[in-house]
Short mmCIF file of C-alpha atoms and ligand atoms in Angstrom, two decimals:
data_model
loop_
_atom_site.label_atom_id
_atom_site.label_comp_id
_atom_site.label_asym_id
_atom_site.label_seq_id
_atom_site.Cartn_x
_atom_site.Cartn_y
_atom_site.Cartn_z
CA MET C 24 81.77 69.83 8.35
CA LEU C 25 78.85 72.25 8.61
CA LEU C 26 75.74 71.71 6.51
CA ARG C 27 73.11 74.34 5.89
CA ILE C 28 69.90 72.99 7.40
CA PRO C 29 67.45 72.64 4.51
CA VAL C 30 64.28 74.63 5.12
CA LYS C 31 62.27 73.44 2.14
CA PHE C 32 61.14 69.93 1.40
CA ASP C 33 58.59 68.14 -0.72
CA ARG C 34 56.47 65.41 0.78
CA PHE C 35 55.48 62.51 -1.40
CA GLY C 36 53.36 60.14 0.70
CA ALA C 37 55.70 58.82 3.40
CA ILE C 38 58.81 60.35 1.81
CA LEU C 39 60.31 63.68 2.82
CA MET C 40 62.70 64.88 0.16
CA TYR C 41 64.69 67.92 1.24
CA ASP C 42 65.96 70.68 -0.97
CA VAL C 43 69.71 70.84 -1.48
CA SER C 44 71.74 71.49 1.64
CA GLU C 45 75.12 73.08 0.90
CA VAL C 46 78.35 72.35 2.68
CA VAL C 47 78.83 75.70 4.46
CA SER C 48 82.21 74.78 5.90
CA LEU C 49 84.40 71.79 5.13
CA ASP C 50 85.82 71.76 8.65
CA ASN C 51 83.76 72.92 11.61
CA LEU C 52 86.65 72.97 14.06
CA GLY C 53 85.68 75.67 16.54
CA LEU C 54 81.94 75.75 15.86
CA VAL C 55 79.38 73.00 16.06
CA ARG C 56 76.06 74.63 15.65
CA GLY C 57 74.66 77.92 14.49
CA ASP C 58 70.94 78.60 14.06
CA THR C 59 70.78 77.55 10.45
CA VAL C 60 73.68 75.11 10.20
CA PHE C 61 74.29 71.59 11.46
CA GLY C 62 77.60 70.03 12.45
CA LEU C 63 78.88 67.29 14.75
CA ASN C 64 81.43 67.50 17.50
CA ARG C 65 84.46 65.23 17.29
CA ASP C 66 83.05 62.42 19.49
CA VAL C 67 79.74 62.19 17.65
CA LEU C 68 81.48 62.39 14.29
CA LEU C 69 83.73 59.52 15.33
CA ASP C 70 80.71 57.53 16.45
CA TYR C 71 78.97 57.98 13.08
CA ALA C 72 82.19 57.21 11.18
CA SER C 73 82.75 53.97 13.05
CA LYS C 74 79.16 52.88 12.41
CA THR C 75 79.36 53.63 8.67
CA ALA C 76 80.86 51.07 6.30
CA ILE C 77 82.02 52.55 3.00
CA VAL C 78 81.57 50.36 -0.08
CA ILE C 79 83.90 51.02 -3.01
CA PRO C 80 82.91 49.29 -6.26
CA VAL C 81 85.83 48.83 -8.64
CA LYS C 82 86.24 47.40 -12.11
CA ASP C 83 89.64 47.73 -13.73
CA GLU C 84 90.31 51.30 -12.66
CA ASP C 85 93.71 52.93 -12.50
CA LEU C 86 95.18 51.62 -9.25
CA SER C 87 96.43 55.03 -8.16
CA LEU C 88 92.84 56.32 -8.19
CA LEU C 89 91.65 53.45 -6.03
CA GLU C 90 94.53 54.10 -3.64
CA GLY C 91 93.64 57.80 -3.49
CA VAL C 92 90.00 57.05 -2.65
CA ILE C 93 90.94 54.58 0.08
CA SER C 94 93.35 57.07 1.62
CA ALA C 95 90.56 59.66 1.71
CA ILE C 96 88.07 57.70 3.81
CA PRO C 97 88.36 58.35 7.55
CA LEU C 98 90.01 55.38 9.24
CA ALA C 99 87.19 54.86 11.72
CA SER C 100 84.99 53.66 8.84
CA PRO C 101 85.54 50.08 7.70
CA ILE C 102 85.91 49.81 3.94
CA ILE C 103 84.42 47.16 1.71
CA ILE C 104 85.93 46.83 -1.73
CA VAL C 105 83.69 45.00 -4.20
CA SER C 106 85.81 44.22 -7.21
CA ALA C 107 84.84 43.00 -10.64
CA SER C 108 88.34 43.57 -12.01
CA SER C 109 90.01 41.15 -14.37
CA THR C 110 92.13 38.28 -13.18
CA ASP C 111 93.26 37.24 -16.64
CA PRO C 112 95.45 37.84 -18.68
CA VAL C 113 96.56 40.54 -16.24
CA ASN C 114 95.60 39.93 -12.66
CA VAL C 115 94.42 43.43 -11.77
CA TYR C 116 92.55 42.06 -8.77
CA LYS C 117 95.80 40.79 -7.24
CA HIS C 118 97.26 44.31 -7.43
CA GLU C 119 94.13 45.73 -5.79
CA LEU C 120 94.59 43.24 -2.94
CA GLU C 121 98.19 44.35 -2.52
CA ILE C 122 97.11 47.99 -2.26
CA ILE C 123 94.52 47.21 0.42
CA LYS C 124 96.93 44.99 2.35
CA THR C 125 99.58 47.71 2.40
CA HIS C 126 97.03 50.34 3.41
CA SER C 127 95.68 48.20 6.23
CA LYS C 128 99.15 47.28 7.42
CA LEU C 129 99.98 50.96 7.76
CA THR C 130 96.67 52.03 9.25
CA LYS C 131 95.21 48.92 10.95
CA ARG C 132 91.92 49.78 9.30
CA ARG C 133 89.20 47.14 9.01
CA ALA C 134 88.92 46.20 5.35
CA ILE C 135 87.05 43.49 3.48
CA VAL C 136 87.69 42.75 -0.18
CA VAL C 137 85.37 40.52 -2.18
CA HIS C 138 85.34 39.64 -5.85
CA GLN C 139 82.06 39.66 -7.74
CA ARG C 140 83.11 36.90 -10.14
CA ASP C 141 84.04 34.54 -7.31
CA GLU C 142 82.37 31.14 -7.69
CA ALA C 143 82.06 30.93 -3.91
CA TRP C 144 79.02 33.23 -4.29
CA ASN C 145 77.19 30.46 -6.16
CA GLU C 146 77.07 28.29 -3.08
CA ALA C 147 76.76 31.12 -0.57
CA LEU C 148 73.70 32.62 -2.31
CA SER C 149 72.05 29.42 -3.46
CA GLY C 150 68.64 28.84 -1.92
CA THR C 151 68.23 32.57 -1.18
CA ILE C 152 66.16 35.12 -3.06
CA LEU C 153 69.46 36.58 -4.31
CA GLU C 154 70.15 33.54 -6.46
CA GLU C 155 69.00 35.82 -9.27
CA LEU C 156 72.30 37.69 -9.03
CA LEU C 157 74.18 34.62 -10.20
CA ASP C 158 75.41 33.17 -13.43
CA SER C 159 77.68 30.13 -13.64
CA LYS C 160 80.77 32.14 -12.64
CA GLY C 161 79.62 34.03 -9.57
CA VAL C 162 77.66 37.27 -9.39
CA ARG C 163 76.86 38.88 -12.73
CA TYR C 164 78.79 41.97 -13.79
CA GLY C 165 77.12 45.29 -12.98
CA LYS C 166 77.71 48.15 -10.60
CA GLY C 167 74.31 47.65 -8.93
CA GLU C 168 74.98 43.94 -8.47
CA GLY C 169 78.30 44.81 -6.78
CA MET C 170 76.56 47.29 -4.49
CA VAL C 171 74.10 44.64 -3.31
CA LEU C 172 77.07 42.52 -2.21
CA GLY C 173 78.47 45.59 -0.45
CA VAL C 174 75.22 46.00 1.52
CA LEU C 175 75.35 42.37 2.63
CA VAL C 176 78.95 42.71 3.83
CA ALA C 177 78.14 45.99 5.62
CA SER C 178 75.24 44.34 7.41
CA TRP C 179 77.39 41.32 8.31
CA LEU C 180 79.96 43.72 9.79
CA GLY C 181 77.26 45.17 12.04
CA ALA C 182 77.37 48.64 10.42
CA ARG C 183 74.41 50.94 11.13
CA TYR C 184 74.99 52.88 7.92
CA VAL C 185 76.36 52.09 4.49
CA GLY C 186 77.88 54.60 2.06
CA PHE C 187 79.09 54.21 -1.52
CA ILE C 188 82.03 55.98 -3.16
CA ASP C 189 83.18 55.23 -6.72
CA SER C 190 86.80 54.21 -7.17
CA ASP C 191 87.47 56.27 -10.32
CA ASN C 192 87.76 59.59 -8.50
CA TYR C 193 90.78 61.78 -9.27
CA ILE C 194 90.40 64.03 -6.21
CA PRO C 195 90.89 62.27 -2.86
CA GLY C 196 89.68 65.45 -1.17
CA SER C 197 86.26 65.00 -2.75
CA ALA C 198 86.00 61.39 -1.55
CA HIS C 199 86.90 62.61 1.95
CA GLU C 200 84.19 65.24 1.73
CA TYR C 201 81.58 62.63 0.67
CA ALA C 202 82.33 60.56 3.77
CA LEU C 203 81.96 63.61 6.05
CA ALA C 204 78.74 64.57 4.27
CA TYR C 205 77.37 61.05 4.89
CA TYR C 206 78.11 61.11 8.63
CA THR C 207 76.78 64.65 9.07
CA GLY C 208 73.75 64.24 6.80
CA LEU C 209 72.68 60.96 8.39
CA ALA C 210 72.98 62.53 11.84
CA MET C 211 70.96 65.53 10.66
CA ALA C 212 68.20 63.23 9.30
CA ASN C 213 68.25 61.27 12.56
CA SER C 214 65.75 58.71 11.40
CA ARG C 215 65.62 54.94 10.99
CA TYR C 216 65.05 55.15 7.24
CA SER C 217 67.17 57.91 5.79
CA MET C 218 69.45 58.52 2.87
CA VAL C 219 72.05 61.16 1.93
CA ARG C 220 72.68 61.78 -1.77
CA ILE C 221 75.46 63.95 -3.10
CA VAL C 222 74.97 66.77 -5.59
CA TRP C 223 78.31 67.71 -7.08
CA HIS C 224 79.15 71.37 -7.03
CA TYR C 225 81.03 70.86 -10.28
CA LYS C 226 81.75 67.83 -12.34
CA SER C 227 84.23 66.94 -15.06
CA LYS C 228 86.16 64.08 -16.56
CA MET C 229 89.76 63.03 -17.04
CA PRO C 230 91.59 63.03 -19.38
CA PRO C 231 90.42 66.60 -19.83
CA SER C 232 88.76 66.45 -23.23
CA ASP C 233 86.66 69.17 -21.70
CA ILE C 234 88.15 71.30 -18.98
CA ILE C 235 84.93 73.07 -18.10
CA LEU C 236 83.74 72.33 -14.61
CA ARG C 237 80.09 71.68 -15.37
CA LYS C 238 77.18 72.08 -12.98
CA TRP C 239 75.44 68.90 -14.12
CA GLY C 240 76.57 65.70 -15.76
CA ARG C 241 74.61 65.02 -18.94
CA VAL C 242 72.91 61.86 -17.69
CA SER C 243 72.09 63.40 -14.30
CA ALA C 244 70.46 66.44 -15.92
CA HIS C 245 68.21 64.21 -18.04
CA THR C 246 67.30 61.74 -15.31
CA ASN C 247 66.53 64.50 -12.78
CA SER C 248 64.34 66.26 -15.29
CA VAL C 249 62.41 63.12 -16.33
CA LEU C 250 61.88 62.02 -12.74
CA ASN C 251 60.66 65.48 -11.69
CA LYS C 252 58.25 65.49 -14.64
CA ALA C 253 56.99 62.01 -13.78
CA ILE C 254 56.28 63.08 -10.19
CA THR C 255 54.67 66.29 -11.42
CA SER C 256 52.35 64.39 -13.73
CA TYR C 257 50.99 62.46 -10.74
CA ARG C 258 50.93 65.26 -8.21
CA ARG C 259 49.71 67.97 -10.59
CA ILE C 260 51.98 70.44 -8.77
CA GLU C 261 55.26 71.08 -10.48
CA THR C 262 58.42 70.03 -8.66
CA ASP C 263 62.14 70.20 -9.35
CA VAL C 264 63.16 68.79 -5.98
CA VAL C 265 65.04 65.77 -7.39
CA LYS C 266 68.66 66.82 -7.96
CA THR C 267 70.37 63.49 -7.29
CA ALA C 268 68.69 60.83 -9.42
CA ASN C 269 72.05 59.43 -10.58
CA SER C 270 74.02 60.07 -7.45
CA GLY C 271 76.64 57.30 -7.43
CA GLU C 272 77.81 58.81 -4.15
CA HIS C 273 75.19 58.22 -1.49
CA ALA C 274 74.70 56.62 1.92
CA MET C 275 71.78 55.26 3.91
CA THR C 276 70.81 53.47 7.08
CA ILE C 277 71.24 49.70 6.92
CA ASP C 278 67.56 49.37 7.82
CA LEU C 279 66.68 51.24 4.65
CA ALA C 280 69.25 49.34 2.57
CA MET C 281 67.80 45.99 3.68
CA SER C 282 64.20 47.13 3.10
CA ILE C 283 64.35 48.58 -0.40
CA ARG C 284 64.73 46.70 -3.66
CA TRP C 285 67.90 47.17 -5.69
CA ALA C 286 68.34 47.40 -9.43
CA GLY C 287 71.26 46.03 -11.38
CA LYS C 288 73.86 47.85 -13.51
CA TYR C 289 73.58 51.65 -13.82
CA ALA C 290 69.85 51.70 -13.04
CA ILE C 291 70.75 51.42 -9.40
CA GLU C 292 70.70 55.00 -8.14
CA THR C 293 67.65 56.07 -10.12
CA TYR C 294 65.76 52.95 -9.10
CA GLN C 295 66.30 53.67 -5.39
CA LEU C 296 64.16 56.80 -5.80
CA VAL C 297 61.73 55.09 -8.18
CA TYR C 298 61.21 52.21 -5.74
CA LEU C 299 60.60 54.57 -2.83
CA LEU C 300 58.21 56.71 -4.86
CA GLU C 301 56.32 53.64 -6.09
CA SER C 302 55.97 51.99 -2.72
CA CYS C 303 55.81 54.94 -0.31
CA TYR C 304 54.07 57.57 -2.46
CA LEU C 305 51.94 56.00 -5.17
CA SER C 306 50.89 53.12 -2.93
CA LEU C 307 49.69 55.47 -0.24
CA GLU C 308 48.04 58.04 -2.46
CA PHE C 309 46.82 55.76 -5.24
CA GLY C 310 46.68 52.38 -3.50
CA GLU C 311 49.07 50.28 -5.58
CA ARG C 312 51.54 48.89 -3.02
CA THR C 313 52.42 49.08 0.64
CA CYS C 314 55.28 51.04 2.17
CA GLU C 315 57.56 48.90 4.37
CA MET C 316 59.06 52.04 5.90
CA LEU C 317 55.90 53.06 7.79
CA PRO C 318 55.22 54.45 10.33
CA GLU C 319 58.60 56.23 10.37
CA GLY C 320 58.65 57.19 6.68
CA VAL C 321 61.79 57.98 4.69
CA LYS C 322 63.97 61.10 4.76
CA ILE C 323 66.09 61.96 1.76
CA ILE C 324 68.80 64.57 2.26
CA GLN C 325 70.61 66.02 -0.77
CA VAL C 326 73.99 67.55 0.01
CA MET C 327 75.93 69.80 -2.33
CA THR C 328 79.62 69.25 -1.72
CA ARG C 329 82.43 71.72 -2.44
CA ASN C 330 85.16 69.74 -4.18
CA PRO C 331 84.69 69.16 -7.91
CA HIS C 332 83.86 65.57 -8.86
CA ILE C 333 86.44 64.55 -11.42
CA HIS C 334 86.19 60.98 -12.63
CA SER C 335 87.48 58.94 -15.54
CA GLU C 336 86.23 59.37 -19.09
CA LYS C 337 84.75 56.18 -20.53
CA GLY C 338 83.36 57.37 -23.84
CA ASP C 339 80.02 58.14 -25.49
CA GLU C 340 78.88 54.53 -25.76
CA HIS C 341 79.32 54.08 -22.01
CA ILE C 342 77.33 57.28 -21.35
CA ALA C 343 74.53 56.16 -23.69
CA ARG C 344 74.31 52.79 -21.94
CA MET C 345 74.23 54.48 -18.55
CA ALA C 346 71.49 56.89 -19.67
CA ALA C 347 69.39 54.05 -21.12
CA GLU C 348 69.76 51.87 -18.02
CA SER C 349 69.04 54.78 -15.70
CA LEU C 350 65.98 56.01 -17.63
CA GLY C 351 64.86 52.37 -17.97
CA ALA C 352 64.30 52.39 -14.20
CA ILE C 353 61.63 55.08 -14.72
CA PHE C 354 60.31 53.76 -18.06
CA TYR C 355 59.15 50.41 -16.62
CA SER C 356 57.80 51.85 -13.37
CA SER C 357 54.29 52.90 -12.50
CA LEU C 358 55.59 56.50 -12.46
CA ALA C 359 55.76 56.53 -16.26
CA ASN C 360 52.57 57.32 -18.16
CA SER C 361 52.64 57.35 -21.95
CA ASP C 362 53.90 60.98 -22.08
CA ILE C 363 56.82 60.14 -19.82
CA LYS C 364 57.64 57.03 -21.88
CA THR C 365 57.65 59.17 -25.02
CA LEU C 366 59.85 61.75 -23.30
CA ILE C 367 62.32 59.03 -22.27
CA LYS C 368 62.52 57.67 -25.80
CA SER C 369 63.03 61.09 -27.37
CA THR C 370 65.66 62.02 -24.73
CA LEU C 371 67.58 58.85 -25.59
CA ILE C 372 67.35 59.43 -29.33
CA GLU C 373 68.18 63.14 -29.36
CA ASN C 374 71.00 63.10 -26.84
CA TYR C 375 72.50 59.64 -27.06
CA HIS C 376 71.49 58.31 -30.53
CA TYR C 377 69.91 55.40 -28.68
CA TYR C 378 66.95 54.22 -30.75
CA GLU C 379 65.59 51.20 -28.87
CA ASP C 380 63.39 51.01 -25.81
CA PRO C 381 65.60 51.32 -22.72
CA PRO C 382 66.52 47.99 -21.10
CA ARG C 383 64.32 46.76 -18.27
CA PRO C 384 66.50 46.76 -15.13
CA PRO C 385 66.98 43.53 -13.20
CA ILE C 386 65.47 44.02 -9.73
CA TYR C 387 66.72 42.32 -6.57
CA SER C 388 65.00 41.99 -3.22
CA LEU C 389 66.86 41.31 0.02
CA GLU C 390 63.74 40.13 1.80
CA GLY C 391 64.44 37.17 4.05
CA VAL C 392 68.17 37.19 3.27
CA ASP C 393 70.36 36.67 6.33
CA PRO C 394 73.58 38.62 5.59
CA SER C 395 75.47 37.00 8.49
CA LYS C 396 74.78 33.54 7.14
CA VAL C 397 75.50 34.43 3.49
CA ILE C 398 78.73 36.35 4.11
CA SER C 399 80.15 33.95 6.72
CA ARG C 400 79.55 31.12 4.29
CA TYR C 401 81.03 33.07 1.38
CA LEU C 402 84.18 33.96 3.34
CA MET C 403 84.59 30.35 4.43
CA LEU C 404 84.33 29.07 0.85
CA SER C 405 86.25 31.81 -0.94
CA SER C 406 89.88 31.68 -1.91
CA MET C 407 89.68 35.19 -3.40
CA ALA C 408 88.26 37.27 -0.55
CA LEU C 409 90.29 39.13 2.03
CA ASP C 410 89.13 40.06 5.53
CA ILE C 411 91.63 42.28 7.32
CA THR C 412 90.78 42.81 10.93
CA THR C 413 94.03 44.08 12.34
CA GLY C 414 96.18 44.80 9.31
N1 GDD E 24 82.07 45.90 -8.50
C1 GDD E 24 81.81 46.49 -9.68
N2 GDD E 24 81.17 45.76 -10.66
N3 GDD E 24 82.14 47.77 -9.87
C2 GDD E 24 81.87 48.33 -11.07
C3 GDD E 24 81.24 47.63 -12.13
C4 GDD E 24 80.89 46.25 -11.90
O1 GDD E 24 80.38 45.52 -12.75
N4 GDD E 24 81.11 48.48 -13.18
C5 GDD E 24 81.64 49.66 -12.79
N5 GDD E 24 82.10 49.57 -11.51
C6 GDD E 24 82.73 50.61 -10.69
C7 GDD E 24 83.76 51.46 -11.43
O2 GDD E 24 85.04 50.91 -11.35
C8 GDD E 24 83.64 52.79 -10.69
O3 GDD E 24 84.37 52.79 -9.49
C9 GDD E 24 82.17 52.85 -10.29
O4 GDD E 24 81.69 51.51 -10.30
C10 GDD E 24 81.35 53.71 -11.26
O5 GDD E 24 81.39 53.11 -12.54
P1 GDD E 24 81.73 53.93 -13.85
O6 GDD E 24 81.58 52.99 -14.99
O7 GDD E 24 83.02 54.66 -13.71
O8 GDD E 24 80.55 54.95 -13.86
P2 GDD E 24 80.60 56.49 -14.22
O9 GDD E 24 81.70 57.17 -13.46
O10 GDD E 24 80.56 56.67 -15.66
O11 GDD E 24 79.20 56.90 -13.57
C11 GDD E 24 79.06 57.06 -12.16
O12 GDD E 24 78.39 58.26 -11.95
C12 GDD E 24 77.04 58.29 -12.42
C13 GDD E 24 76.47 59.67 -12.17
O13 GDD E 24 77.13 60.59 -12.95
C14 GDD E 24 78.28 55.86 -11.58
O14 GDD E 24 78.35 55.93 -10.19
C15 GDD E 24 76.83 55.86 -12.02
O15 GDD E 24 76.13 54.81 -11.33
C16 GDD E 24 76.23 57.23 -11.71
O16 GDD E 24 74.88 57.24 -12.14
#
């Protein structure tokens, strides 16, 4: 893959946020580097792939989609499936396990499967700061909650990088492209605390109630706009640099993943940026908090991929909940003055018929958590998890 090297960036305190970098070529066979593009040769690409664990959150998706996504991720990358799928009355989780077992048998890929609603988490996480993830039946439902477990497993595996790819993707070629964009973007950032977030070239849903390939998802367009306005209101210089507030597809260094705080549910992606802006921008410029990522600072790369992002349609209520949870991450932060709060409320009312205040996201810290201890203990106690080392 060749990425266009971004020339423009905005600096917010210790954060460098780069303008969108397009995928110039999906396959750079024959050329590694021009003056304005960045690509990796085979050996370096392999090195990045083997150091990147890919987390796939799944909750009752069509199994053929999950299978397609798994088949798309380069085999050098270990995969971590975090499932919250039902076990009763139909045991969907059992079928997911079968798919992973067959895949790993054929490929010998390293794969770990954990279930979010596994009671073994209750003992494995008790006494740690992550106890807050729990209810009486394991880790609470929520995409963000599942992603936190994925980070712990990735760290336990010894991965240097962790990437996330949703399991409800109809185009395996796009999932493949995300993985390549992660390896290449993280290499381009070349920094201890860095993150690559995907901007979809086009986006749509299946079944095709609308067959238009849209530039922006509805929620993404609103969250990007609100976040840019919130930053502008502090900086007093207008910005539109944020194009990936809701990017479900993103990757980062494990050092960054273990340092930031994580939000639950669908607030997760927005909150990553909110947390960084609060602690590494506002704290430095306005003295409210300290930035753990100093002196290196944080680099955020936004990559526009080529394949359309086509995922499953889950209805208006789902979209409204996602918008409210995502905008809630901004609403309760120190980025939101009263104008921004009003804007968030009117955005929710006018576009989603959502009349309440957005929900306050649950926030989780990984500070002091020892992933090796937690995951080893979980795997020892669990009768649901699967750790495939050789297939
Ligand atoms: N482990 C786990 N636990 N996985 C979950 C859960 C959960 O409680 N809820 C959903 N997932 C999985 C889904 O199966 C899917 O693979 C992925 O997380 C995304 O969830 P969806 O519910 O399909 O979200 P979406 O496709 O509408 O929205 C996605 O894109 C948005 C940007 O447009 C998500 O990635 C959002 O977080 C993102 O903001």
